[in-house]
mmCIF file of N, CA and C in Angstrom:
data_model
loop_
_atom_site.group_PDB
_atom_site.id
_atom_site.type_symbol
_atom_site.label_atom_id
_atom_site.label_comp_id
_atom_site.label_asym_id
_atom_site.label_seq_id
_atom_site.Cartn_x
_atom_site.Cartn_y
_atom_site.Cartn_z
ATOM 1 N N VAL A 1 48.980 25.381 -44.253
ATOM 2 C CA VAL A 1 49.967 24.332 -44.239
ATOM 3 C C VAL A 1 51.207 24.869 -44.951
ATOM 4 N N SER A 2 52.358 24.715 -44.319
ATOM 5 C CA SER A 2 53.587 25.215 -44.923
ATOM 6 C C SER A 2 53.981 24.388 -46.140
ATOM 7 N N LYS A 3 54.853 24.940 -46.982
ATOM 8 C CA LYS A 3 55.299 24.220 -48.176
ATOM 9 C C LYS A 3 56.011 22.927 -47.807
ATOM 10 N N ALA A 4 56.887 22.987 -46.792
ATOM 11 C CA ALA A 4 57.623 21.791 -46.384
ATOM 12 C C ALA A 4 56.674 20.713 -45.882
ATOM 13 N N THR A 5 55.683 21.098 -45.089
ATOM 14 C CA THR A 5 54.688 20.150 -44.586
ATOM 15 C C THR A 5 53.901 19.541 -45.742
ATOM 16 N N ALA A 6 53.544 20.360 -46.711
ATOM 17 C CA ALA A 6 52.795 19.870 -47.867
ATOM 18 C C ALA A 6 53.612 18.867 -48.684
ATOM 19 N N ILE A 7 54.892 19.148 -48.872
ATOM 20 C CA ILE A 7 55.751 18.240 -49.644
ATOM 21 C C ILE A 7 55.892 16.904 -48.937
ATOM 22 N N VAL A 8 56.192 16.933 -47.640
ATOM 23 C CA VAL A 8 56.321 15.684 -46.874
ATOM 24 C C VAL A 8 54.986 14.955 -46.828
ATOM 25 N N GLY A 9 53.902 15.684 -46.632
ATOM 26 C CA GLY A 9 52.571 15.084 -46.602
ATOM 27 C C GLY A 9 52.225 14.384 -47.907
ATOM 28 N N ASN A 10 52.581 14.997 -49.014
ATOM 29 C CA ASN A 10 52.331 14.372 -50.315
ATOM 30 C C ASN A 10 53.139 13.092 -50.486
ATOM 31 N N LEU A 11 54.366 13.092 -50.010
ATOM 32 C CA LEU A 11 55.221 11.913 -50.152
ATOM 33 C C LEU A 11 54.659 10.706 -49.406
ATOM 34 N N VAL A 12 54.094 10.939 -48.227
ATOM 35 C CA VAL A 12 53.580 9.823 -47.417
ATOM 36 C C VAL A 12 52.048 9.744 -47.433
ATOM 37 N N ASP A 13 51.413 10.517 -48.325
ATOM 38 C CA ASP A 13 49.966 10.481 -48.540
ATOM 39 C C ASP A 13 49.166 10.886 -47.302
ATOM 40 N N ILE A 14 49.639 11.906 -46.594
ATOM 41 C CA ILE A 14 48.902 12.455 -45.446
ATOM 42 C C ILE A 14 48.029 13.597 -45.943
ATOM 43 N N LYS A 15 46.763 13.545 -45.565
ATOM 44 C CA LYS A 15 45.794 14.555 -45.984
ATOM 45 C C LYS A 15 45.373 15.381 -44.775
ATOM 46 N N PRO A 16 45.589 16.697 -44.809
ATOM 47 C CA PRO A 16 45.108 17.544 -43.707
ATOM 48 C C PRO A 16 43.621 17.837 -43.884
ATOM 49 N N LEU A 17 42.869 17.732 -42.806
ATOM 50 C CA LEU A 17 41.458 18.121 -42.819
ATOM 51 C C LEU A 17 41.376 19.467 -42.124
ATOM 52 N N MET A 18 40.691 20.404 -42.747
ATOM 53 C CA MET A 18 40.687 21.779 -42.255
ATOM 54 C C MET A 18 39.268 22.321 -42.159
ATOM 55 N N TYR A 19 39.125 23.368 -41.371
ATOM 56 C CA TYR A 19 37.849 24.071 -41.283
ATOM 57 C C TYR A 19 38.119 25.547 -41.077
ATOM 58 N N VAL A 20 37.086 26.357 -41.256
ATOM 59 C CA VAL A 20 37.199 27.800 -41.065
ATOM 60 C C VAL A 20 36.596 28.144 -39.707
ATOM 61 N N THR A 21 37.374 28.835 -38.860
ATOM 62 C CA THR A 21 36.909 29.217 -37.528
ATOM 63 C C THR A 21 35.894 30.348 -37.626
ATOM 64 N N GLU A 22 35.304 30.687 -36.498
ATOM 65 C CA GLU A 22 34.345 31.795 -36.474
ATOM 66 C C GLU A 22 35.005 33.115 -36.826
ATOM 67 N N ASN A 23 36.333 33.202 -36.656
ATOM 68 C CA ASN A 23 37.075 34.407 -37.008
ATOM 69 C C ASN A 23 37.543 34.397 -38.465
ATOM 70 N N GLY A 24 37.182 33.343 -39.204
ATOM 71 C CA GLY A 24 37.543 33.265 -40.606
ATOM 72 C C GLY A 24 38.927 32.701 -40.875
ATOM 73 N N LYS A 25 39.536 32.094 -39.871
ATOM 74 C CA LYS A 25 40.871 31.528 -40.027
ATOM 75 C C LYS A 25 40.771 30.054 -40.425
ATOM 76 N N LEU A 26 41.587 29.640 -41.381
ATOM 77 C CA LEU A 26 41.629 28.257 -41.827
ATOM 78 C C LEU A 26 42.570 27.472 -40.910
ATOM 79 N N VAL A 27 42.048 26.406 -40.285
ATOM 80 C CA VAL A 27 42.792 25.655 -39.278
ATOM 81 C C VAL A 27 42.731 24.163 -39.586
ATOM 82 N N ALA A 28 43.865 23.491 -39.492
ATOM 83 C CA ALA A 28 43.890 22.032 -39.635
ATOM 84 C C ALA A 28 43.438 21.419 -38.306
ATOM 85 N N TYR A 29 42.493 20.486 -38.351
ATOM 86 C CA TYR A 29 42.006 19.853 -37.132
ATOM 87 C C TYR A 29 42.355 18.374 -37.070
ATOM 88 N N GLN A 30 42.783 17.789 -38.184
ATOM 89 C CA GLN A 30 43.096 16.370 -38.192
ATOM 90 C C GLN A 30 43.950 16.065 -39.415
ATOM 91 N N LYS A 31 44.791 15.047 -39.304
ATOM 92 C CA LYS A 31 45.561 14.556 -40.447
ATOM 93 C C LYS A 31 45.294 13.068 -40.559
ATOM 94 N N VAL A 32 44.994 12.622 -41.772
ATOM 95 C CA VAL A 32 44.730 11.199 -42.000
ATOM 96 C C VAL A 32 45.574 10.720 -43.173
ATOM 97 N N MET A 33 45.834 9.427 -43.196
ATOM 98 C CA MET A 33 46.596 8.850 -44.301
ATOM 99 C C MET A 33 45.640 8.288 -45.338
ATOM 100 N N GLY A 34 45.795 8.720 -46.568
ATOM 101 C CA GLY A 34 45.027 8.172 -47.671
ATOM 102 C C GLY A 34 43.813 8.991 -48.047
ATOM 103 N N ARG A 35 43.527 8.991 -49.326
ATOM 104 C CA ARG A 35 42.415 9.761 -49.869
ATOM 105 C C ARG A 35 41.064 9.238 -49.389
ATOM 106 N N LYS A 36 40.882 7.926 -49.473
ATOM 107 C CA LYS A 36 39.588 7.343 -49.088
ATOM 108 C C LYS A 36 39.292 7.608 -47.610
ATOM 109 N N ARG A 37 40.298 7.443 -46.769
ATOM 110 C CA ARG A 37 40.115 7.699 -45.338
ATOM 111 C C ARG A 37 39.796 9.177 -45.086
ATOM 112 N N SER A 38 40.395 10.070 -45.864
ATOM 113 C CA SER A 38 40.105 11.496 -45.676
ATOM 114 C C SER A 38 38.656 11.810 -46.048
ATOM 115 N N ILE A 39 38.147 11.169 -47.094
ATOM 116 C CA ILE A 39 36.751 11.385 -47.495
ATOM 117 C C ILE A 39 35.803 10.877 -46.409
ATOM 118 N N PHE A 40 36.092 9.703 -45.845
ATOM 119 C CA PHE A 40 35.267 9.185 -44.745
ATOM 120 C C PHE A 40 35.344 10.091 -43.519
ATOM 121 N N SER A 41 36.512 10.657 -43.242
ATOM 122 C CA SER A 41 36.662 11.557 -42.094
ATOM 123 C C SER A 41 35.850 12.831 -42.274
ATOM 124 N N ILE A 42 35.821 13.362 -43.504
ATOM 125 C CA ILE A 42 34.986 14.535 -43.787
ATOM 126 C C ILE A 42 33.520 14.185 -43.543
ATOM 127 N N ALA A 43 33.093 13.044 -44.059
ATOM 128 C CA ALA A 43 31.692 12.618 -43.891
ATOM 129 C C ALA A 43 31.349 12.439 -42.416
ATOM 130 N N ASP A 44 32.254 11.862 -41.627
ATOM 131 C CA ASP A 44 32.014 11.677 -40.196
ATOM 132 C C ASP A 44 31.835 13.017 -39.488
ATOM 133 N N ARG A 45 32.699 13.972 -39.812
ATOM 134 C CA ARG A 45 32.590 15.290 -39.171
ATOM 135 C C ARG A 45 31.278 15.968 -39.541
ATOM 136 N N VAL A 46 30.908 15.866 -40.806
ATOM 137 C CA VAL A 46 29.641 16.455 -41.249
ATOM 138 C C VAL A 46 28.484 15.826 -40.478
ATOM 139 N N CYS A 47 28.468 14.496 -40.407
ATOM 140 C CA CYS A 47 27.365 13.799 -39.738
ATOM 141 C C CYS A 47 27.288 14.118 -38.251
ATOM 142 N N LYS A 48 28.426 14.387 -37.614
ATOM 143 C CA LYS A 48 28.443 14.713 -36.185
ATOM 144 C C LYS A 48 28.013 16.146 -35.914
ATOM 145 N N THR A 49 28.241 17.047 -36.856
ATOM 146 C CA THR A 49 28.012 18.464 -36.567
ATOM 147 C C THR A 49 26.882 19.119 -37.342
ATOM 148 N N ILE A 50 26.302 18.431 -38.318
ATOM 149 C CA ILE A 50 25.252 19.054 -39.133
ATOM 150 C C ILE A 50 23.985 19.279 -38.305
ATOM 151 N N GLU A 51 23.339 20.378 -38.558
ATOM 152 C CA GLU A 51 22.118 20.739 -37.840
ATOM 153 C C GLU A 51 20.956 20.791 -38.818
ATOM 154 N N ASN A 52 19.896 20.046 -38.515
ATOM 155 C CA ASN A 52 18.703 19.999 -39.361
ATOM 156 C C ASN A 52 19.047 19.788 -40.839
ATOM 157 N N PRO A 53 19.675 18.677 -41.165
ATOM 158 C CA PRO A 53 20.131 18.474 -42.542
ATOM 159 C C PRO A 53 19.015 18.495 -43.584
ATOM 160 N N GLU A 54 17.835 18.059 -43.187
ATOM 161 C CA GLU A 54 16.731 18.027 -44.144
ATOM 162 C C GLU A 54 16.244 19.423 -44.528
ATOM 163 N N GLU A 55 16.620 20.433 -43.772
ATOM 164 C CA GLU A 55 16.190 21.804 -44.041
ATOM 165 C C GLU A 55 17.268 22.638 -44.736
ATOM 166 N N GLN A 56 18.392 22.024 -45.061
ATOM 167 C CA GLN A 56 19.511 22.778 -45.602
ATOM 168 C C GLN A 56 19.725 22.532 -47.088
ATOM 169 N N GLU A 57 20.346 23.506 -47.717
ATOM 170 C CA GLU A 57 20.892 23.319 -49.051
ATOM 171 C C GLU A 57 22.381 23.060 -48.855
ATOM 172 N N ILE A 58 22.794 21.840 -49.136
ATOM 173 C CA ILE A 58 24.159 21.392 -48.870
ATOM 174 C C ILE A 58 24.896 21.299 -50.201
ATOM 175 N N PHE A 59 26.184 21.742 -50.212
ATOM 176 C CA PHE A 59 26.925 21.598 -51.454
ATOM 177 C C PHE A 59 28.396 21.291 -51.222
ATOM 178 N N ILE A 60 29.015 20.776 -52.273
ATOM 179 C CA ILE A 60 30.417 20.386 -52.258
ATOM 180 C C ILE A 60 31.115 21.108 -53.404
ATOM 181 N N SER A 61 32.306 21.619 -53.133
ATOM 182 C CA SER A 61 33.173 22.145 -54.178
ATOM 183 C C SER A 61 34.378 21.227 -54.281
ATOM 184 N N HIS A 62 34.908 21.086 -55.481
ATOM 185 C CA HIS A 62 36.053 20.200 -55.667
ATOM 186 C C HIS A 62 37.029 20.796 -56.659
ATOM 187 N N GLY A 63 38.268 20.360 -56.552
ATOM 188 C CA GLY A 63 39.317 20.774 -57.478
ATOM 189 C C GLY A 63 39.696 19.620 -58.385
ATOM 190 N N ASP A 64 38.993 19.500 -59.493
ATOM 191 C CA ASP A 64 39.262 18.484 -60.506
ATOM 192 C C ASP A 64 39.188 17.056 -59.961
ATOM 193 N N CYS A 65 38.213 16.806 -59.090
ATOM 194 C CA CYS A 65 38.025 15.444 -58.551
ATOM 195 C C CYS A 65 36.527 15.174 -58.367
ATOM 196 N N LEU A 66 35.794 15.277 -59.461
ATOM 197 C CA LEU A 66 34.344 15.108 -59.440
ATOM 198 C C LEU A 66 33.938 13.758 -58.858
ATOM 199 N N ALA A 67 34.643 12.692 -59.208
ATOM 200 C CA ALA A 67 34.293 11.352 -58.700
ATOM 201 C C ALA A 67 34.374 11.311 -57.175
ATOM 202 N N ASP A 68 35.392 11.954 -56.589
ATOM 203 C CA ASP A 68 35.512 11.989 -55.133
ATOM 204 C C ASP A 68 34.386 12.807 -54.510
ATOM 205 N N ALA A 69 34.020 13.920 -55.149
ATOM 206 C CA ALA A 69 32.917 14.751 -54.650
ATOM 207 C C ALA A 69 31.606 13.970 -54.677
ATOM 208 N N GLU A 70 31.374 13.232 -55.741
ATOM 209 C CA GLU A 70 30.159 12.421 -55.839
ATOM 210 C C GLU A 70 30.170 11.280 -54.822
ATOM 211 N N TYR A 71 31.328 10.717 -54.568
ATOM 212 C CA TYR A 71 31.469 9.659 -53.558
ATOM 213 C C TYR A 71 31.152 10.216 -52.169
ATOM 214 N N LEU A 72 31.694 11.392 -51.846
ATOM 215 C CA LEU A 72 31.395 12.035 -50.561
ATOM 216 C C LEU A 72 29.896 12.314 -50.452
ATOM 217 N N ALA A 73 29.283 12.804 -51.506
ATOM 218 C CA ALA A 73 27.834 13.070 -51.508
ATOM 219 C C ALA A 73 27.046 11.795 -51.248
ATOM 220 N N SER A 74 27.485 10.680 -51.824
ATOM 221 C CA SER A 74 26.761 9.412 -51.627
ATOM 222 C C SER A 74 26.881 8.912 -50.187
ATOM 223 N N ILE A 75 28.024 9.129 -49.564
ATOM 224 C CA ILE A 75 28.186 8.740 -48.155
ATOM 225 C C ILE A 75 27.224 9.537 -47.281
ATOM 226 N N ILE A 76 27.143 10.838 -47.503
ATOM 227 C CA ILE A 76 26.236 11.697 -46.723
ATOM 228 C C ILE A 76 24.785 11.277 -46.976
ATOM 229 N N LYS A 77 24.450 10.973 -48.203
ATOM 230 C CA LYS A 77 23.088 10.517 -48.538
ATOM 231 C C LYS A 77 22.764 9.231 -47.789
ATOM 232 N N ASN A 78 23.695 8.279 -47.757
ATOM 233 C CA ASN A 78 23.470 7.000 -47.073
ATOM 234 C C ASN A 78 23.383 7.152 -45.563
ATOM 235 N N LYS A 79 24.171 8.060 -44.975
ATOM 236 C CA LYS A 79 24.171 8.230 -43.522
ATOM 237 C C LYS A 79 23.009 9.078 -43.029
ATOM 238 N N HIS A 80 22.640 10.097 -43.808
ATOM 239 C CA HIS A 80 21.626 11.057 -43.362
ATOM 240 C C HIS A 80 20.368 11.060 -44.212
ATOM 241 N N GLY A 81 20.424 10.452 -45.371
ATOM 242 C CA GLY A 81 19.280 10.511 -46.274
ATOM 243 C C GLY A 81 19.086 11.883 -46.872
ATOM 244 N N VAL A 82 20.159 12.684 -46.889
ATOM 245 C CA VAL A 82 20.076 14.051 -47.382
ATOM 246 C C VAL A 82 20.844 14.154 -48.689
ATOM 247 N N ASP A 83 20.205 14.725 -49.682
ATOM 248 C CA ASP A 83 20.869 14.931 -50.967
ATOM 249 C C ASP A 83 21.758 16.161 -50.907
ATOM 250 N N VAL A 84 22.922 16.057 -51.520
ATOM 251 C CA VAL A 84 23.761 17.228 -51.729
ATOM 252 C C VAL A 84 23.160 17.965 -52.913
ATOM 253 N N GLU A 85 22.818 19.216 -52.711
ATOM 254 C CA GLU A 85 22.106 19.985 -53.730
ATOM 255 C C GLU A 85 22.989 20.353 -54.916
ATOM 256 N N ILE A 86 24.223 20.748 -54.623
ATOM 257 C CA ILE A 86 25.097 21.277 -55.665
ATOM 258 C C ILE A 86 26.487 20.665 -55.521
ATOM 259 N N ILE A 87 27.054 20.232 -56.621
ATOM 260 C CA ILE A 87 28.463 19.850 -56.676
ATOM 261 C C ILE A 87 29.084 20.717 -57.760
ATOM 262 N N THR A 88 30.105 21.491 -57.384
ATOM 263 C CA THR A 88 30.679 22.456 -58.312
ATOM 264 C C THR A 88 32.201 22.498 -58.191
ATOM 265 N N ASP A 89 32.848 23.065 -59.184
ATOM 266 C CA ASP A 89 34.293 23.262 -59.146
ATOM 267 C C ASP A 89 34.632 24.405 -58.197
ATOM 268 N N VAL A 90 35.803 24.334 -57.569
ATOM 269 C CA VAL A 90 36.271 25.484 -56.799
ATOM 270 C C VAL A 90 36.623 26.588 -57.785
ATOM 271 N N GLY A 91 36.628 27.794 -57.295
ATOM 272 C CA GLY A 91 36.982 28.917 -58.153
ATOM 273 C C GLY A 91 38.488 28.996 -58.385
ATOM 274 N N PRO A 92 38.913 29.892 -59.246
ATOM 275 C CA PRO A 92 40.331 29.985 -59.582
ATOM 276 C C PRO A 92 41.220 30.426 -58.418
ATOM 277 N N VAL A 93 40.726 31.257 -57.525
ATOM 278 C CA VAL A 93 41.551 31.712 -56.398
ATOM 279 C C VAL A 93 41.818 30.563 -55.432
ATOM 280 N N ILE A 94 40.765 29.867 -55.026
ATOM 281 C CA ILE A 94 40.948 28.714 -54.123
ATOM 282 C C ILE A 94 41.750 27.637 -54.830
ATOM 283 N N GLY A 95 41.452 27.381 -56.093
ATOM 284 C CA GLY A 95 42.180 26.377 -56.855
ATOM 285 C C GLY A 95 43.668 26.679 -56.956
ATOM 286 N N ALA A 96 44.016 27.945 -57.098
ATOM 287 C CA ALA A 96 45.427 28.327 -57.174
ATOM 288 C C ALA A 96 46.145 28.071 -55.855
ATOM 289 N N HIS A 97 45.427 28.183 -54.746
ATOM 290 C CA HIS A 97 46.039 27.964 -53.430
ATOM 291 C C HIS A 97 46.077 26.489 -53.035
ATOM 292 N N THR A 98 45.100 25.717 -53.481
ATOM 293 C CA THR A 98 45.005 24.335 -53.023
ATOM 294 C C THR A 98 45.508 23.324 -54.039
ATOM 295 N N GLY A 99 45.360 23.627 -55.304
ATOM 296 C CA GLY A 99 45.723 22.681 -56.341
ATOM 297 C C GLY A 99 44.620 21.659 -56.551
ATOM 298 N N PRO A 100 44.859 20.711 -57.445
ATOM 299 C CA PRO A 100 43.842 19.699 -57.721
ATOM 300 C C PRO A 100 43.662 18.752 -56.540
ATOM 301 N N GLY A 101 42.453 18.228 -56.405
ATOM 302 C CA GLY A 101 42.182 17.236 -55.366
ATOM 303 C C GLY A 101 41.515 17.784 -54.118
ATOM 304 N N VAL A 102 41.295 19.091 -54.044
ATOM 305 C CA VAL A 102 40.656 19.654 -52.860
ATOM 306 C C VAL A 102 39.162 19.323 -52.859
ATOM 307 N N LEU A 103 38.643 19.011 -51.669
ATOM 308 C CA LEU A 103 37.210 18.820 -51.464
ATOM 309 C C LEU A 103 36.768 19.769 -50.364
ATOM 310 N N ALA A 104 35.689 20.487 -50.585
ATOM 311 C CA ALA A 104 35.136 21.387 -49.581
ATOM 312 C C ALA A 104 33.649 21.102 -49.443
ATOM 313 N N PHE A 105 33.196 20.952 -48.204
ATOM 314 C CA PHE A 105 31.797 20.620 -47.924
ATOM 315 C C PHE A 105 31.189 21.791 -47.177
ATOM 316 N N PHE A 106 30.055 22.291 -47.641
ATOM 317 C CA PHE A 106 29.427 23.474 -47.052
ATOM 318 C C PHE A 106 28.061 23.126 -46.489
ATOM 319 N N PHE A 107 27.860 23.460 -45.213
ATOM 320 C CA PHE A 107 26.618 23.179 -44.521
ATOM 321 C C PHE A 107 26.571 24.004 -43.253
ATOM 322 N N VAL A 108 25.384 24.082 -42.642
ATOM 323 C CA VAL A 108 25.234 24.761 -41.358
ATOM 324 C C VAL A 108 25.377 23.704 -40.275
ATOM 325 N N GLY A 109 26.321 23.934 -39.377
ATOM 326 C CA GLY A 109 26.588 22.979 -38.305
ATOM 327 C C GLY A 109 26.196 23.516 -36.939
ATOM 328 N N LYS A 110 26.209 22.626 -35.954
ATOM 329 C CA LYS A 110 25.902 22.986 -34.577
ATOM 330 C C LYS A 110 26.970 23.912 -34.023
ATOM 331 N N GLU A 111 28.184 23.699 -34.465
ATOM 332 C CA GLU A 111 29.315 24.502 -34.051
ATOM 333 C C GLU A 111 30.330 24.489 -35.175
ATOM 334 N N ARG A 112 31.309 25.363 -35.084
ATOM 335 C CA ARG A 112 32.378 25.347 -36.092
ATOM 336 C C ARG A 112 33.410 24.344 -35.698
#
């Protein structure tokens, strides 16, 4: 996301939802307004694409937003009955690029 896009997005509370392609490229696939709606959108994508959730170790990384990470974990638990195994902070490199408020969900999906 470009700097100008990020600044305008912050002003109007637009949250980009992104994923990593099979080639390792980070791509925005959706933009939603509001934090709560973005968390629900992440949960919806996970629920649509997760494969054999009961057999996976699922985890969430966050950038200084533990409450949001726990909220996302509870949505997944309620929809799938699957516990998120690990909730952890993002590392310093990702944190430096994303800033506070980033949520990342890791799981094996049917497709990328």
